[in-house]
PDB file of C-alpha atoms in Angstrom:
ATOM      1  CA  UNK Q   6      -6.772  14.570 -20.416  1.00  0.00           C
ATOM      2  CA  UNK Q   7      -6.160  16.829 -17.467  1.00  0.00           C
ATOM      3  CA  UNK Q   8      -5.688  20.470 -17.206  1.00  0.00           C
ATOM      4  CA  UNK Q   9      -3.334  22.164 -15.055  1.00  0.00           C
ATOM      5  CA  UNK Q  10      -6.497  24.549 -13.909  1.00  0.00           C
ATOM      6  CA  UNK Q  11      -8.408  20.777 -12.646  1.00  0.00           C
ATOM      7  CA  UNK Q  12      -5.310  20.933  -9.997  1.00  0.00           C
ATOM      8  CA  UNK Q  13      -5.814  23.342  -7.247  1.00  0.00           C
ATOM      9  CA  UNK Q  14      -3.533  24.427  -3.760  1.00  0.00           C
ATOM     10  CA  UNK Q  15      -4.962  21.661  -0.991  1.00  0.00           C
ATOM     11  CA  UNK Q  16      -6.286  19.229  -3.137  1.00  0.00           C
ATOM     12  CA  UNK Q  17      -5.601  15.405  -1.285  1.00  0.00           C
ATOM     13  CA  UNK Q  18      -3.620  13.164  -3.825  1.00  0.00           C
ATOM     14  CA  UNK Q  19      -4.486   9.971  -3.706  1.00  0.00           C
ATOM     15  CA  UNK Q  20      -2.686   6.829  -5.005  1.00  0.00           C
ATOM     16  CA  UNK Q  21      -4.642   3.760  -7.341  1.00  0.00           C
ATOM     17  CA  UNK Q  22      -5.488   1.760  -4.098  1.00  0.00           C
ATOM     18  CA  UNK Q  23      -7.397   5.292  -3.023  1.00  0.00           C
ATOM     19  CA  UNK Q  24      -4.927   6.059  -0.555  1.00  0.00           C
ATOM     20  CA  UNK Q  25      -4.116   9.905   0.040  1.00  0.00           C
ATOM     21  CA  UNK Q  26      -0.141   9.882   0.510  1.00  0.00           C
ATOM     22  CA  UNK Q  27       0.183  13.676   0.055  1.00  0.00           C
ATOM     23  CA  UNK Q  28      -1.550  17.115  -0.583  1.00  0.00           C
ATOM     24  CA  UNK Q  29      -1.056  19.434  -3.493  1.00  0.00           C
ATOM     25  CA  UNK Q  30       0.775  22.505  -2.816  1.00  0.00           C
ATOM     26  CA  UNK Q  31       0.113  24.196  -6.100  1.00  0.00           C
ATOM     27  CA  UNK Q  32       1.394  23.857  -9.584  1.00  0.00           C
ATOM     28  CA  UNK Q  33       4.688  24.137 -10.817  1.00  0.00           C
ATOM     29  CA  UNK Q  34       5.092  24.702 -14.965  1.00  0.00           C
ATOM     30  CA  UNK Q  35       6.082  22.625 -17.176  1.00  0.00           C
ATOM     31  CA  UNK Q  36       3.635  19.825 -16.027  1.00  0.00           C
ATOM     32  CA  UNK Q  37       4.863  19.290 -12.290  1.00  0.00           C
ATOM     33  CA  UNK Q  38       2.461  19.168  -9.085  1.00  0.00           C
ATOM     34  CA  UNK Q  39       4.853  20.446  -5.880  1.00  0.00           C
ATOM     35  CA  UNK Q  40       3.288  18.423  -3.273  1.00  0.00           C
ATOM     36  CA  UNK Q  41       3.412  20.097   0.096  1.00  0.00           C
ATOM     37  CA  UNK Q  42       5.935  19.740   2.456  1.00  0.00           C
ATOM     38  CA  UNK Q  43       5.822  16.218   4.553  1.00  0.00           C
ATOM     39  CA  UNK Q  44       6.954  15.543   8.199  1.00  0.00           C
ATOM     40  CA  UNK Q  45      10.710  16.505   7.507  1.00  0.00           C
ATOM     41  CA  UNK Q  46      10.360  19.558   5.812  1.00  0.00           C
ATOM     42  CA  UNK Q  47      10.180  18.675   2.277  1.00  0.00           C
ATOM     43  CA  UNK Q  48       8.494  19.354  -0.806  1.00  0.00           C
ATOM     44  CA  UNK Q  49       7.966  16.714  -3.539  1.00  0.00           C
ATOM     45  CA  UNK Q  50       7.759  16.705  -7.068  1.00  0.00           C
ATOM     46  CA  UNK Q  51       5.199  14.648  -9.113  1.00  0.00           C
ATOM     47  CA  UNK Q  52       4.236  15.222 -12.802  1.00  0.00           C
ATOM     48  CA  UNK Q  53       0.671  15.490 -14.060  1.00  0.00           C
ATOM     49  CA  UNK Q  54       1.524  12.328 -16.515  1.00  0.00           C
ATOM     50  CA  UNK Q  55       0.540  10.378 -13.508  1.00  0.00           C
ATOM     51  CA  UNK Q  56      -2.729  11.989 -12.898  1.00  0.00           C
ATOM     52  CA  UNK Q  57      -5.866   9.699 -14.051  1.00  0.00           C
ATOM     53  CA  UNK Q  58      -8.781  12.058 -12.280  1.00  0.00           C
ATOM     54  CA  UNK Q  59      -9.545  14.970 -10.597  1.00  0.00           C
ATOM     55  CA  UNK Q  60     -12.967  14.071  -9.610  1.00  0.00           C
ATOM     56  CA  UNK Q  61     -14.300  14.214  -5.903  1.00  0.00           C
ATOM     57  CA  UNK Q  62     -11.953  17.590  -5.273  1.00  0.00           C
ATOM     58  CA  UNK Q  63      -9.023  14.741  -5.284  1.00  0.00           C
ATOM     59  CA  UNK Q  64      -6.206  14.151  -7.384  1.00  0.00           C
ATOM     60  CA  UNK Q  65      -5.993  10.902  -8.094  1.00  0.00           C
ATOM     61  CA  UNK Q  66      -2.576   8.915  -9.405  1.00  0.00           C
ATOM     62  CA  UNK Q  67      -1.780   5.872 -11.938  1.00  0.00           C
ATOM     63  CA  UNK Q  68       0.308   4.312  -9.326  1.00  0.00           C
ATOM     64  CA  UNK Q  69       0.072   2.715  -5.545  1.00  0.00           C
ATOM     65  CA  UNK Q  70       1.637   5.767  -3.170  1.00  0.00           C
ATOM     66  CA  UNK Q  71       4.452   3.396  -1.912  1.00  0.00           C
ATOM     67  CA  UNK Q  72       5.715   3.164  -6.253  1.00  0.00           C
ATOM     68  CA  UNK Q  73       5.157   7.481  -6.391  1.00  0.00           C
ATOM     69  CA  UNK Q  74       7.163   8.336  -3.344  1.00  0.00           C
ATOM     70  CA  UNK Q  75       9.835   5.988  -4.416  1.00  0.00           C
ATOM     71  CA  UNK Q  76       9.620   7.884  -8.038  1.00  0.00           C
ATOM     72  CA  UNK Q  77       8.587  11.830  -7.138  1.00  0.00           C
ATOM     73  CA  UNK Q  78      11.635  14.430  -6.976  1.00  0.00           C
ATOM     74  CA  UNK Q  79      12.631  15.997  -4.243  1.00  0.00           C
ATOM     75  CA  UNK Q  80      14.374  18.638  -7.049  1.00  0.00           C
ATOM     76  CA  UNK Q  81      11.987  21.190  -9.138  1.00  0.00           C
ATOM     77  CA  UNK Q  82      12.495  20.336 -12.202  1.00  0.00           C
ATOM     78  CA  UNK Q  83      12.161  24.095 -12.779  1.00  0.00           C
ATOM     79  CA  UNK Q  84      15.523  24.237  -9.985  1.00  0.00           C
ATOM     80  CA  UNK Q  85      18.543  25.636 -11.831  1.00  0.00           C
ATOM     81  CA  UNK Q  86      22.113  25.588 -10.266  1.00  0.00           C
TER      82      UNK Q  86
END
């Protein structure tokens, strides 16, 4: 299992085909990675449920990156209205 301490600011993520598709930004409680903001100027939200490894200073996902971006949040789940 991971720990939220294995997940540190700048670490590449990297989908299950070993593509990096984002960067971490830092971690966001309870159990959420906020990825760092992409061309557009927007931060994404994956949970650490996906995460298989943190080895090689890289995060590394259960999922090709096209599946993840099509299933991350663009909402904290910590956001309240």
């Amino acid at each position: 299992m991971i720990s939220n301490d294995q997940i540190l600011p700048d670490m590449p993520v990297v989908c299950s085909l070993d593509g990096q598709f984002a960067t971490v930004d830092k971690m966001e409680e309870p159990g959420t990675i906020k990825l760092q903001m992409d061309e557009l100027g927007h931060h994404h939200y994956i949970p650490t449920s996906w995460v298989i490894s943190t080895e090689d200073g890289r995060v590394k996902i259960d999922r090709p990156g096209e599946q993840a971006m099509e299933e991350w949040s663009s909402t904290s789940p910590n956001y309240i209205s």
